[in-house]
PDB file of C-alpha atoms in Angstrom:
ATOM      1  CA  UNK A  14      27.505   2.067   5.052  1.00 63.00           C
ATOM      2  CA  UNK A  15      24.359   1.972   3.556  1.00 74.00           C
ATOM      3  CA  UNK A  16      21.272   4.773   3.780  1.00 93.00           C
ATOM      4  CA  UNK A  17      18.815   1.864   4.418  1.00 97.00           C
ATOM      5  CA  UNK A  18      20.239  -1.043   5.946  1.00 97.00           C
ATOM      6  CA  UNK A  19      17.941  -4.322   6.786  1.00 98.00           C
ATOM      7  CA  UNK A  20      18.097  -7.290   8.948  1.00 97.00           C
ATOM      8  CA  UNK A  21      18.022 -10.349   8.215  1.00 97.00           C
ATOM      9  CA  UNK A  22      19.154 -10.272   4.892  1.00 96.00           C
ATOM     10  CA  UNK A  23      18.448 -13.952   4.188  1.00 97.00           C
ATOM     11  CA  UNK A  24      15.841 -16.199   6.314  1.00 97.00           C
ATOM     12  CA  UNK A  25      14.398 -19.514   6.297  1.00 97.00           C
ATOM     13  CA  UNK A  26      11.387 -19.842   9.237  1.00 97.00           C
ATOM     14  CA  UNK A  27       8.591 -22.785   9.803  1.00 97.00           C
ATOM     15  CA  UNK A  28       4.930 -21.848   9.243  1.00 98.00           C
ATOM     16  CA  UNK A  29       3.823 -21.013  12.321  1.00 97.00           C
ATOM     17  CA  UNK A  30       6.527 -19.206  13.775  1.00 97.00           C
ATOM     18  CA  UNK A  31       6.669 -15.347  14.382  1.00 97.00           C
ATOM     19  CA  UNK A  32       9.350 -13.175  12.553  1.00 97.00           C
ATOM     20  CA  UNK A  33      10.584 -10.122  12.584  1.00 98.00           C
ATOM     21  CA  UNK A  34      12.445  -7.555   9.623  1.00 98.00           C
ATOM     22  CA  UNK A  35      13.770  -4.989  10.976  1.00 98.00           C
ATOM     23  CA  UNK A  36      15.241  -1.588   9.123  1.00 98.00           C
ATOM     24  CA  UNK A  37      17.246   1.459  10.103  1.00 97.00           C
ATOM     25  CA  UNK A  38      17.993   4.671   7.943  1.00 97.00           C
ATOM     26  CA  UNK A  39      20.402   7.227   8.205  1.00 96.00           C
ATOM     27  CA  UNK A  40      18.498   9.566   5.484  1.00 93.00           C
ATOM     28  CA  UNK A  41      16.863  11.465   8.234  1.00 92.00           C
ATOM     29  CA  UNK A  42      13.380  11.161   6.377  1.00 92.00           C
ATOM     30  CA  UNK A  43      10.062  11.230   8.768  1.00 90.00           C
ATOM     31  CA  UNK A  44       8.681   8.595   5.952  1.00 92.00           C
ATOM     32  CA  UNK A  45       8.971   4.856   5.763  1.00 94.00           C
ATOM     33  CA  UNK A  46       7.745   2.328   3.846  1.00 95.00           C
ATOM     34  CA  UNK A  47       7.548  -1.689   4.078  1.00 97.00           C
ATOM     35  CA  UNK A  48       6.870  -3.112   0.237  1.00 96.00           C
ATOM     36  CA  UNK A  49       6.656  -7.021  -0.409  1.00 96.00           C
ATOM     37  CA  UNK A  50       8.365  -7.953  -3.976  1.00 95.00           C
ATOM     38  CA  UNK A  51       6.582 -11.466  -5.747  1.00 93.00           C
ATOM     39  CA  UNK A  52       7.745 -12.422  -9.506  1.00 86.00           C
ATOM     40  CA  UNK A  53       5.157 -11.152 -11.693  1.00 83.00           C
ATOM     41  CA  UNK A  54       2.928  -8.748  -8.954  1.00 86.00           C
ATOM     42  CA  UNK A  55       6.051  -5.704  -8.689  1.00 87.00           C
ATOM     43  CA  UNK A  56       6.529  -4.200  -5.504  1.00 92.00           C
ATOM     44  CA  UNK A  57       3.031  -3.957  -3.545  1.00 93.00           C
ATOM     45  CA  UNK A  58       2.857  -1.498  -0.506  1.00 92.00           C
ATOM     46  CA  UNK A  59       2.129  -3.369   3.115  1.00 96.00           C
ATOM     47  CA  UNK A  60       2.460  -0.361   5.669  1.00 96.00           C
ATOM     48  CA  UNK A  61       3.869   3.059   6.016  1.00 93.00           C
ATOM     49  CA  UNK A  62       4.588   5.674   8.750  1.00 94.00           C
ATOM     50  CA  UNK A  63       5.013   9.148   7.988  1.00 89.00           C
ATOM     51  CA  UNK A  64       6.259   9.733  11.761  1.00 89.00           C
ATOM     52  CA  UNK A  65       6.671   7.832  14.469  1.00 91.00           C
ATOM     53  CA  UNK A  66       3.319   8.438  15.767  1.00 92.00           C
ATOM     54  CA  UNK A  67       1.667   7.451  12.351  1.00 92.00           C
ATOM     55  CA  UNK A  68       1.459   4.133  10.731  1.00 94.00           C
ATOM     56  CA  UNK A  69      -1.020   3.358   8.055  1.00 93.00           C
ATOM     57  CA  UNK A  70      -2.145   0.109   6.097  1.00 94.00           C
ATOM     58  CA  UNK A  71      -0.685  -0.476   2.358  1.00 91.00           C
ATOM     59  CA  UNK A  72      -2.730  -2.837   0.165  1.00 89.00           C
ATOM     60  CA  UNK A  73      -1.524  -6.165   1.572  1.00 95.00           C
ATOM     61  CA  UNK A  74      -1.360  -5.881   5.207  1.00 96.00           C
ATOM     62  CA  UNK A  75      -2.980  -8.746   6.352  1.00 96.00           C
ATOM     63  CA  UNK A  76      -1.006 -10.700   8.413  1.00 96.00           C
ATOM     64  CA  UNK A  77       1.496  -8.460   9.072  1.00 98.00           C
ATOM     65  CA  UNK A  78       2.034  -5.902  11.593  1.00 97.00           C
ATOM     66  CA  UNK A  79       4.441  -2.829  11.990  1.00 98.00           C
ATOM     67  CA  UNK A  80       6.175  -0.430  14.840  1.00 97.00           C
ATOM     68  CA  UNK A  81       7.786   2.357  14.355  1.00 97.00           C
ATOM     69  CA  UNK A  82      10.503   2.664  17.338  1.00 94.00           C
ATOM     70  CA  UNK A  83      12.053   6.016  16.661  1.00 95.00           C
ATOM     71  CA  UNK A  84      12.450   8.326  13.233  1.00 94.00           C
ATOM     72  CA  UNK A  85      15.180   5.670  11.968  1.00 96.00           C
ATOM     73  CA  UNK A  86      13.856   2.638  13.062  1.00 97.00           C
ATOM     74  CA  UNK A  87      10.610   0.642  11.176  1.00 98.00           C
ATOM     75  CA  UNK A  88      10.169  -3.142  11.924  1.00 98.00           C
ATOM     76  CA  UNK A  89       8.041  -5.902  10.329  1.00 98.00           C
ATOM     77  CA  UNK A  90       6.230  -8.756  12.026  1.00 98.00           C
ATOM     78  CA  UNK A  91       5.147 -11.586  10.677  1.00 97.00           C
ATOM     79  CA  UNK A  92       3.012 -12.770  13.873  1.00 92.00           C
ATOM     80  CA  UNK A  93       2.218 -16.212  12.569  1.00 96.00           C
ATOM     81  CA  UNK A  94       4.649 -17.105   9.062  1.00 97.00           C
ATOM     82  CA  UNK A  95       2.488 -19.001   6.650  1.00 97.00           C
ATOM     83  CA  UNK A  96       4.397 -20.005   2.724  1.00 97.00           C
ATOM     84  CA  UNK A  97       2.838 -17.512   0.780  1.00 96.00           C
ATOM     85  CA  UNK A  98       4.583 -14.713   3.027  1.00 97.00           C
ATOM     86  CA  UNK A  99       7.809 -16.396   1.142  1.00 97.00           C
ATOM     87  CA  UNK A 100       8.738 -13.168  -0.794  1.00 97.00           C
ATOM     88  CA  UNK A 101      11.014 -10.450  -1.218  1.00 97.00           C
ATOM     89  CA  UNK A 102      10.807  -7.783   1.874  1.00 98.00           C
ATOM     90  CA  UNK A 103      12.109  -3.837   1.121  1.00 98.00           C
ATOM     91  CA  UNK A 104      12.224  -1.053   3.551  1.00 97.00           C
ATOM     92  CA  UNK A 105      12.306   2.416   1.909  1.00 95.00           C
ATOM     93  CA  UNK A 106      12.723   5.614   3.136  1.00 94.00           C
ATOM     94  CA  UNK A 107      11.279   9.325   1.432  1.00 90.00           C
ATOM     95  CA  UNK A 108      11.769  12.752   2.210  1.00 86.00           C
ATOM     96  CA  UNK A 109       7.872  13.416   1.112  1.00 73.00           C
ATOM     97  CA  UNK A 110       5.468  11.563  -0.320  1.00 66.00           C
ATOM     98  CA  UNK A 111       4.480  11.231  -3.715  1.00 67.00           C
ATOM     99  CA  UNK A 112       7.062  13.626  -5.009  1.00 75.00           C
ATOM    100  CA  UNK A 113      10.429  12.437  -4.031  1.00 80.00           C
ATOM    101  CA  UNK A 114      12.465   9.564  -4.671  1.00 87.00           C
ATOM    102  CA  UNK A 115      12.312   6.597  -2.093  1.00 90.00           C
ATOM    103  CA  UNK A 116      15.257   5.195  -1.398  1.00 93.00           C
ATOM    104  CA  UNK A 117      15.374   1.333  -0.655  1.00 96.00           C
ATOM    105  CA  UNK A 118      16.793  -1.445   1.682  1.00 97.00           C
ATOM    106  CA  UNK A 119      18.783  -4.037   0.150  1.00 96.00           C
ATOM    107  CA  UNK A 120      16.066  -6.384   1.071  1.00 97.00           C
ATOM    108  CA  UNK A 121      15.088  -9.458   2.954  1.00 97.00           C
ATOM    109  CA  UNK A 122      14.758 -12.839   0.702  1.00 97.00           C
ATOM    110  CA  UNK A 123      12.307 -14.892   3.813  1.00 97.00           C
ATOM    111  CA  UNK A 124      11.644 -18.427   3.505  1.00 97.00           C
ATOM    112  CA  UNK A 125       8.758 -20.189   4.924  1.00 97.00           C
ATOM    113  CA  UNK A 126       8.649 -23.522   4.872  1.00 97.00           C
TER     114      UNK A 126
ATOM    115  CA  UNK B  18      -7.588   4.390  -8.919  1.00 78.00           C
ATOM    116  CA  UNK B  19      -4.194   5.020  -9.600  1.00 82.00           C
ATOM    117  CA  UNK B  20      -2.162   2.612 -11.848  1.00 89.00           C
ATOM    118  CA  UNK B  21       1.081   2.022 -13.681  1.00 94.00           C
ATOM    119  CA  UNK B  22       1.691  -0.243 -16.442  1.00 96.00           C
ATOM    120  CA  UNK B  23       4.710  -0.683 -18.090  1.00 97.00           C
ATOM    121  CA  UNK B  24       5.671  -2.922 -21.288  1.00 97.00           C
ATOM    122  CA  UNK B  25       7.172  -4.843 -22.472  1.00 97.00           C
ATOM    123  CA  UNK B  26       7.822  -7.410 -19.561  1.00 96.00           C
ATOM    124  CA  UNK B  27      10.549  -8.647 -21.127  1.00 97.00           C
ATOM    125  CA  UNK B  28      13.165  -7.211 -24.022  1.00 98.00           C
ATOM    126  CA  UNK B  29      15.904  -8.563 -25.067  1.00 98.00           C
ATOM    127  CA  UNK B  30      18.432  -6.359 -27.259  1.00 98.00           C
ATOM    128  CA  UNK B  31      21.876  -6.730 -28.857  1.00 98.00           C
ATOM    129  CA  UNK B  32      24.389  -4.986 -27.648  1.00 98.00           C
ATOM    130  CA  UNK B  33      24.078  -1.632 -29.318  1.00 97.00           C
ATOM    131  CA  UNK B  34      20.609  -1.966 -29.858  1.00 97.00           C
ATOM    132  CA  UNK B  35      18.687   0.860 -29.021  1.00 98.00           C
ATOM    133  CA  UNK B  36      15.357   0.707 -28.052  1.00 98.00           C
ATOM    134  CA  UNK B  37      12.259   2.328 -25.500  1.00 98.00           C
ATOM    135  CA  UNK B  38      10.448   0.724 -22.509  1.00 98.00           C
ATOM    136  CA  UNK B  39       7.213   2.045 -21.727  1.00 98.00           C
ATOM    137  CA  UNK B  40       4.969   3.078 -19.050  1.00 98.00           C
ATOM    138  CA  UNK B  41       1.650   4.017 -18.837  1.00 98.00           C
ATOM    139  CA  UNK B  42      -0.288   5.342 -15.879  1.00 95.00           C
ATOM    140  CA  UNK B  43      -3.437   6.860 -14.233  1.00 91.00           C
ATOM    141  CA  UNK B  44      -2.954   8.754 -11.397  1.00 86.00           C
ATOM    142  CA  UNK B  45      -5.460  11.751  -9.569  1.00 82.00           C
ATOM    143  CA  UNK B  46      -2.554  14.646  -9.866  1.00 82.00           C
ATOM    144  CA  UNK B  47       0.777  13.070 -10.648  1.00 87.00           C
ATOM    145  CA  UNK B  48       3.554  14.663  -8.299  1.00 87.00           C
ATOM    146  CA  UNK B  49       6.085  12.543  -9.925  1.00 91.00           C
ATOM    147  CA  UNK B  50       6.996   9.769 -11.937  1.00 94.00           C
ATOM    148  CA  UNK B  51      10.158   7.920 -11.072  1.00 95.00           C
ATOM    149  CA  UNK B  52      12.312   4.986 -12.918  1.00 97.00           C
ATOM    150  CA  UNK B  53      14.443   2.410 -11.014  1.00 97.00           C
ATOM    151  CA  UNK B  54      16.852   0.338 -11.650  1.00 98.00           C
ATOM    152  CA  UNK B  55      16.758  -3.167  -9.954  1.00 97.00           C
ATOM    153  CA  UNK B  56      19.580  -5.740 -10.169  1.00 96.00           C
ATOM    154  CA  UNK B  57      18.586  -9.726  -9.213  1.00 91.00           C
ATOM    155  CA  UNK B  58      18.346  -9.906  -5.713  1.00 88.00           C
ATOM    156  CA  UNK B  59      19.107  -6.524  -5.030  1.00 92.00           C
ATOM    157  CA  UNK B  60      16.482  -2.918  -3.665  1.00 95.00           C
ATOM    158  CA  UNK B  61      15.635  -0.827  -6.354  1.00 96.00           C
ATOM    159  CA  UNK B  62      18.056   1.799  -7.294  1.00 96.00           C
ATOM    160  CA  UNK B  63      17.264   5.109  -8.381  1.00 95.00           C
ATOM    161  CA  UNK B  64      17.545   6.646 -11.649  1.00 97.00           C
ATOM    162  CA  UNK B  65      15.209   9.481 -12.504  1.00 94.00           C
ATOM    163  CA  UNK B  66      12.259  12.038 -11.860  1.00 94.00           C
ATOM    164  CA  UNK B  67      10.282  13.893 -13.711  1.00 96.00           C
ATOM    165  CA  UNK B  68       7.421  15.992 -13.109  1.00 92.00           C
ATOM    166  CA  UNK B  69       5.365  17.496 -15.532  1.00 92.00           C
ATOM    167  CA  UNK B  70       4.801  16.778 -18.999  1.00 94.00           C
ATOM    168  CA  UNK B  71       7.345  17.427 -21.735  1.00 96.00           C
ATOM    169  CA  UNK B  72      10.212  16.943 -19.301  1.00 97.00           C
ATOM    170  CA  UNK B  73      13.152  14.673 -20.479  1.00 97.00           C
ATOM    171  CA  UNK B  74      16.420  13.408 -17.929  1.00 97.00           C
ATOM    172  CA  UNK B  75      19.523  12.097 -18.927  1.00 97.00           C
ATOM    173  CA  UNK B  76      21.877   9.395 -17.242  1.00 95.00           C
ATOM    174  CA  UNK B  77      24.595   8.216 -19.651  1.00 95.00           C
ATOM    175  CA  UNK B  78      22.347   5.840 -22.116  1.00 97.00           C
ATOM    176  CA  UNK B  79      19.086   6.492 -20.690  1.00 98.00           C
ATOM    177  CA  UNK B  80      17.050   9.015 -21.275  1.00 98.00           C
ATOM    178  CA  UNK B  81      13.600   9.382 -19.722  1.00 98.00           C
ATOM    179  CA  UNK B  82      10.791  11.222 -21.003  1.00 98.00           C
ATOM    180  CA  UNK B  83       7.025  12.213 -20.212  1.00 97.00           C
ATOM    181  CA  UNK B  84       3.895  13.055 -21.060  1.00 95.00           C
ATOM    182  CA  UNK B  85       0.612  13.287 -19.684  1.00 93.00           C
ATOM    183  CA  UNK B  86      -0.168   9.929 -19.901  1.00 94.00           C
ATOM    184  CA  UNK B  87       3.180   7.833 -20.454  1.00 97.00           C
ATOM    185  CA  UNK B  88       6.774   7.867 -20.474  1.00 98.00           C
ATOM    186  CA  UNK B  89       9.406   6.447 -21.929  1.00 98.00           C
ATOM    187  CA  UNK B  90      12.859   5.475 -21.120  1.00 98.00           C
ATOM    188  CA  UNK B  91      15.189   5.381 -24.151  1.00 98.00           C
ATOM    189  CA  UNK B  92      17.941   2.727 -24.014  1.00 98.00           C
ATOM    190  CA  UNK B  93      20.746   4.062 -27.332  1.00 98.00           C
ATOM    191  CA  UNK B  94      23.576   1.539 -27.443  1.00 98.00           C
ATOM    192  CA  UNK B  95      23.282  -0.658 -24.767  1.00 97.00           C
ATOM    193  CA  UNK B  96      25.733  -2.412 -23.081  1.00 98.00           C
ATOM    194  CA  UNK B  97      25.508  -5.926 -21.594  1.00 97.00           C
ATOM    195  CA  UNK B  98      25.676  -3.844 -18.293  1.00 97.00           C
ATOM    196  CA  UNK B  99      22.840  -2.035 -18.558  1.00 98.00           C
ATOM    197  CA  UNK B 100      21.125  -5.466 -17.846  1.00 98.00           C
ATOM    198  CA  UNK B 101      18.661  -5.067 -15.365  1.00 98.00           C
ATOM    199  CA  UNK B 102      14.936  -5.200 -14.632  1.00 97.00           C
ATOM    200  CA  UNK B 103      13.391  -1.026 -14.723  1.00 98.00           C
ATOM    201  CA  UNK B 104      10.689   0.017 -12.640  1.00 97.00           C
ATOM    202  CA  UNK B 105       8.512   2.589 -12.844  1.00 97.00           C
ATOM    203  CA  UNK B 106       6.613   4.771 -10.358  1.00 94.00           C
ATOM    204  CA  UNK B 107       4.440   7.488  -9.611  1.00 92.00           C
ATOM    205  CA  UNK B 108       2.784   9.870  -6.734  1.00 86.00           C
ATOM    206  CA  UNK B 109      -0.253  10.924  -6.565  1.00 73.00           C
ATOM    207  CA  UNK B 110      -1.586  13.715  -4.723  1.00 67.00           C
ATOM    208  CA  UNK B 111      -4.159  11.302  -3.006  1.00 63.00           C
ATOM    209  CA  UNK B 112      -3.935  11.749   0.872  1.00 53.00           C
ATOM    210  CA  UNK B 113      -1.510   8.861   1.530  1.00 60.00           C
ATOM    211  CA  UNK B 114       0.746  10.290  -0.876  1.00 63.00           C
ATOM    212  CA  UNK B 115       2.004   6.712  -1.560  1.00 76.00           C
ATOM    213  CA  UNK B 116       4.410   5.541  -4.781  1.00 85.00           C
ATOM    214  CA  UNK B 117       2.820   2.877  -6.979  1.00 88.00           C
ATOM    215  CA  UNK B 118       5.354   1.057  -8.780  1.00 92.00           C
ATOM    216  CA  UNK B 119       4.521  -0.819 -12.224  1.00 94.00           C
ATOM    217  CA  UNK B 120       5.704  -4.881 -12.643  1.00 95.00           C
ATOM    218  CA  UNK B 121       8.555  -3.801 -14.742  1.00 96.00           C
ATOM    219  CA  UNK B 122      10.558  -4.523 -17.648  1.00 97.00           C
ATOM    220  CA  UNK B 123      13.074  -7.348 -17.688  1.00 97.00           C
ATOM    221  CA  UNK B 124      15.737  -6.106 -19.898  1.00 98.00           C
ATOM    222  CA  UNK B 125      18.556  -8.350 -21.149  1.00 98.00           C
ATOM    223  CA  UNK B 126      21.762  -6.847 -23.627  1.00 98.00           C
ATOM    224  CA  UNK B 127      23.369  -9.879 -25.055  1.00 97.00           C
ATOM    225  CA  UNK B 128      27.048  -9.226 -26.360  1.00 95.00           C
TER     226      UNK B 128
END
């Protein structure tokens, strides 16, 4: 099984609709990341929790929104899905930040049309 | 604020033909620089760290060095399986502590 497994791995939605990405770990890291992945723009940070009681804003968060249900657990909600959100999702997982690895999902491909 | 910038975005090589990707950055005390290796469709997939400058890894072709300002990942005699898009990252000792990857290089061995 994998370290970082995510759910759905494929899915089409209508604008308008809410969705939610969900991830689970088995790394047993306290840190956990939510990147989006667009041709030409690399991997750009949305949120990240360092614990369960801590979840901070990446660079794109607008229009998303996160919870943290327990160490393994970090979802991602799209409250209201509008066609640009059509990307590449990735959950990752690090033992520290900044000077460890993170270790990755095998990512979302979402659809909005 | 902290960047990474790697070139080219695209190489293509001959199988065999060795070459270097690049990547720059600017970061407020680097805690590490990390390469990835990403496969179409699939999460990035880790390949090395390094942490201060002068420091080289080794993975079976690759070979990843650094210095204060770059580094380098050497491709010698690639294979048409080492096909693959590499990303680079790095940590800064900022207060979020966050990775910020570069764009990446698309690399393609042809046969």
């Amino acid at each position: 099984d994998a370290d970082v497994t995510q759910t759905p791995r494929n899915r089409i939605t209508k604008t308008g609709k809410r969705i939610m990405l969900e991830c689970s770990q088995t790394k047993g890291h306290d840190r956990m990341y939510w990147y989006r992945q667009d041709p030409g723009l690399g991997l750009r940070l949305i949120y990240y929790s360092f614990d369960v009681k801590d979840i901070n804003k990446g660079e794109i968060s607008d229009g998303y929104s996160v919870s943290r249900q327990a160490q393994a657990k970090f979802s991602l909600s799209l409250e209201s899905a509008i066609p640009n959100q059509t990307a590449l999702y990735f959950c990752a997982t690090s033992e520290t930040g900044g000077r460890t690895e993170a270790f990755f999902g095998q990512g979302t491909r979402l659809t909005v049309v | 604020e902290d960047q990474v910038t790697q070139s080219p975005e695209a190489l293509r090589l001959q199988e065999g033909e060795s070459s270097s990707l690049n990547c720059s950055y600017t970061v407020s005390g680097l805690r590490g620089l990390f390469w990835y290796r990403q496969d179409p469709g699939k999460g990035p997939e880790f390949l090395f760290t390094l942490y201060s400058a002068g420091e080289e890894k080794e993975k079976e072709r690759l070979k990843a060095t650094l210095t204060k300002k770059e580094s380098f990942l050497h491709i010698t005699a690639p294979k048409p399986e080492d096909s693959a898009t590499y990303l680079c990252a790095v940590g800064g000792s900022g207060a979020t502590n966050k990775l910020i990857f570069g764009t990446g290089t698309l690399l393609a061995v042809q046969p």
